[in-house]
Short mmCIF file of C-alpha atoms in Angstrom, two decimals:
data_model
loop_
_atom_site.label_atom_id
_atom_site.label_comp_id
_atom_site.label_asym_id
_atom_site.label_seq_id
_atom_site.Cartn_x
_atom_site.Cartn_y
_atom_site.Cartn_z
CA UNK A 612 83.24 287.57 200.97
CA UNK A 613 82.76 291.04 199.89
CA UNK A 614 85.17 292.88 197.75
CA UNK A 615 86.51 296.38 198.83
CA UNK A 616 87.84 299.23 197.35
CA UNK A 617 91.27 300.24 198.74
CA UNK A 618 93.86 302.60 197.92
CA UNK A 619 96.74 300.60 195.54
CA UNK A 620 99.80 302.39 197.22
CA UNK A 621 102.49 299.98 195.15
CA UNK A 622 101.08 300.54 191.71
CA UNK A 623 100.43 304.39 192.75
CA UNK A 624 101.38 307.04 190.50
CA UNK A 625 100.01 310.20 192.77
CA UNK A 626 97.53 308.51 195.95
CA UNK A 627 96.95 305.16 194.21
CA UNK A 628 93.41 306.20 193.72
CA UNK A 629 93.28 304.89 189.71
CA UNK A 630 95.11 301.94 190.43
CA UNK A 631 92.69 300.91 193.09
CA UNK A 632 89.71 301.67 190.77
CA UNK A 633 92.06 299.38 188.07
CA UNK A 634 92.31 296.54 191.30
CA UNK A 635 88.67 296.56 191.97
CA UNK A 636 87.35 296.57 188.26
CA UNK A 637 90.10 294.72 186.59
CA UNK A 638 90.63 296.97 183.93
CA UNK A 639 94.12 298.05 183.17
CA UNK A 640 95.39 300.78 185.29
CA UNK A 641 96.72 303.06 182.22
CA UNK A 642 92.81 302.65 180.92
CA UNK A 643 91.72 303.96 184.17
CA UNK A 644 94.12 307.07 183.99
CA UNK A 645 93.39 308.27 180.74
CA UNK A 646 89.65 307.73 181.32
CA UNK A 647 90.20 310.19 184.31
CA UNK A 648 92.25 312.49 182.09
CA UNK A 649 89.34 312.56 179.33
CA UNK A 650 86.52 312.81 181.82
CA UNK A 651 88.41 316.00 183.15
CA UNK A 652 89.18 317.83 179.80
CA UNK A 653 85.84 316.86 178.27
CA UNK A 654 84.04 319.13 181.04
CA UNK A 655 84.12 317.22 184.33
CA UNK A 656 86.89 319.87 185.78
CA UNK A 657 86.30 320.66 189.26
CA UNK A 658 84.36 317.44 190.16
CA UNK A 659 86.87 315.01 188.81
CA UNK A 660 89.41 316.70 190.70
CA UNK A 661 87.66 317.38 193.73
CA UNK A 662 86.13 313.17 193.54
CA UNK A 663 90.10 312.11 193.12
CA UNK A 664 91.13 313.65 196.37
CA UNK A 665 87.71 312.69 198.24
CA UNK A 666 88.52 308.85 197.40
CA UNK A 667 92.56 309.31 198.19
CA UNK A 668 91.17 310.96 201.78
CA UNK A 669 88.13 308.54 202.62
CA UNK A 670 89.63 305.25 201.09
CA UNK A 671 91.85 302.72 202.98
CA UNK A 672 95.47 301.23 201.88
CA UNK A 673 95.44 298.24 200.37
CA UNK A 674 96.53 295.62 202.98
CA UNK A 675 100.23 294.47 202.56
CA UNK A 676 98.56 291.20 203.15
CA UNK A 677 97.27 291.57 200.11
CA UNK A 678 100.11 291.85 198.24
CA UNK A 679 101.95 289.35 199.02
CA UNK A 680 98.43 286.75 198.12
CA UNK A 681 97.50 286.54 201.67
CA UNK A 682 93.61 286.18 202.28
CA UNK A 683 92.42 289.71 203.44
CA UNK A 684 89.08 290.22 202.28
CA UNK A 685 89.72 290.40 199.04
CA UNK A 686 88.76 287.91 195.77
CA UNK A 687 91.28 289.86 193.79
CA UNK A 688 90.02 291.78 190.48
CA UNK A 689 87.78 291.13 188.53
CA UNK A 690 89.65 289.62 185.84
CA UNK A 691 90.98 287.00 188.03
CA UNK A 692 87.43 286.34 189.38
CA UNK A 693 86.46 285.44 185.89
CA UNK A 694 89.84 283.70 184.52
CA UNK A 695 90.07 281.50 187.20
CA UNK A 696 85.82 280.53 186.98
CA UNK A 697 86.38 280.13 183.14
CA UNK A 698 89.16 277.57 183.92
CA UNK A 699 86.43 275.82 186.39
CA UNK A 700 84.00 275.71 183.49
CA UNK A 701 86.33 274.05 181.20
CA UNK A 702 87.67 271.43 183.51
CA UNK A 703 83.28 270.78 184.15
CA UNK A 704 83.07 270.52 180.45
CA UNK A 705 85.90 268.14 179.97
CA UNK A 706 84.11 265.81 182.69
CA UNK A 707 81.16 266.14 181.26
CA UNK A 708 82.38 265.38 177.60
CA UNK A 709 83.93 262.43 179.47
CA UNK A 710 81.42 261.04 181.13
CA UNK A 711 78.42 261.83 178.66
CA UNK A 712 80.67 261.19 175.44
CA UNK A 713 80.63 257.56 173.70
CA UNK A 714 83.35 256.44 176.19
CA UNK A 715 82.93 252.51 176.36
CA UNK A 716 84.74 251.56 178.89
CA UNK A 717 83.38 254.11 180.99
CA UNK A 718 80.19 252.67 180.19
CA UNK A 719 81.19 249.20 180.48
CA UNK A 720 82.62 249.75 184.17
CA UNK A 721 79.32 251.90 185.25
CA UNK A 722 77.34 248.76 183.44
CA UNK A 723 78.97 246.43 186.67
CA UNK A 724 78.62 248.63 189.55
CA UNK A 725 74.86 248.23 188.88
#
């Protein structure tokens, strides 16, 4: 499933353009806004501007599907994506330490199933 960008209309402060780019990246929304902010004043002017309201025109609203968990195309952010697979890898590793540690009963039982 591929992820999508889409406009973040309930965590919106103008279109919901930052908080999307905060949704699909998983980096914190208020991150996202001063980024914009800094990218403006440091020279980017007209094209940050003129980018902001290209993406709050061409981009889609967020699903309400979406918000309430439902599956709509989306794998959530980023973040999430790699919390939840870190949580996967240490459950794997605790099976693993299990079944490859010095576990003797383990052993014994595996010993008569052969």
């Amino acid at each position: 499933m591929k992820k999508r960008f889409y406009l973040d209309r309930q965590n919106k402060k103008l279109f919901g353009v930052s908080a999307g780019i905060a949704d699909y990246t998983g980096v914190d929304a208020t991150i996202v806004r001063v980024a914009l902010v800094l990218l403006t004043l440091a020279g980017g002017f007209p094209w940050t501007i003129i980018a902001y309201f290209i993406a709050a025109a061409m981009a889609k609203p967020r699903p309400l599907a979406d918000y309430r968990g439902g599956p709509v195309g989306s794998l959530g952010s980023t973040y999430e994506y790699r919390a939840e697979t870190r949580e996967i890898d240490r459950r794997l590793a605790e099976v693993d330490t299990y079944v490859a540690g010095a576990n003797s009963s383990l052993a014994r039982e595996i010993e008569e199933l052969r």
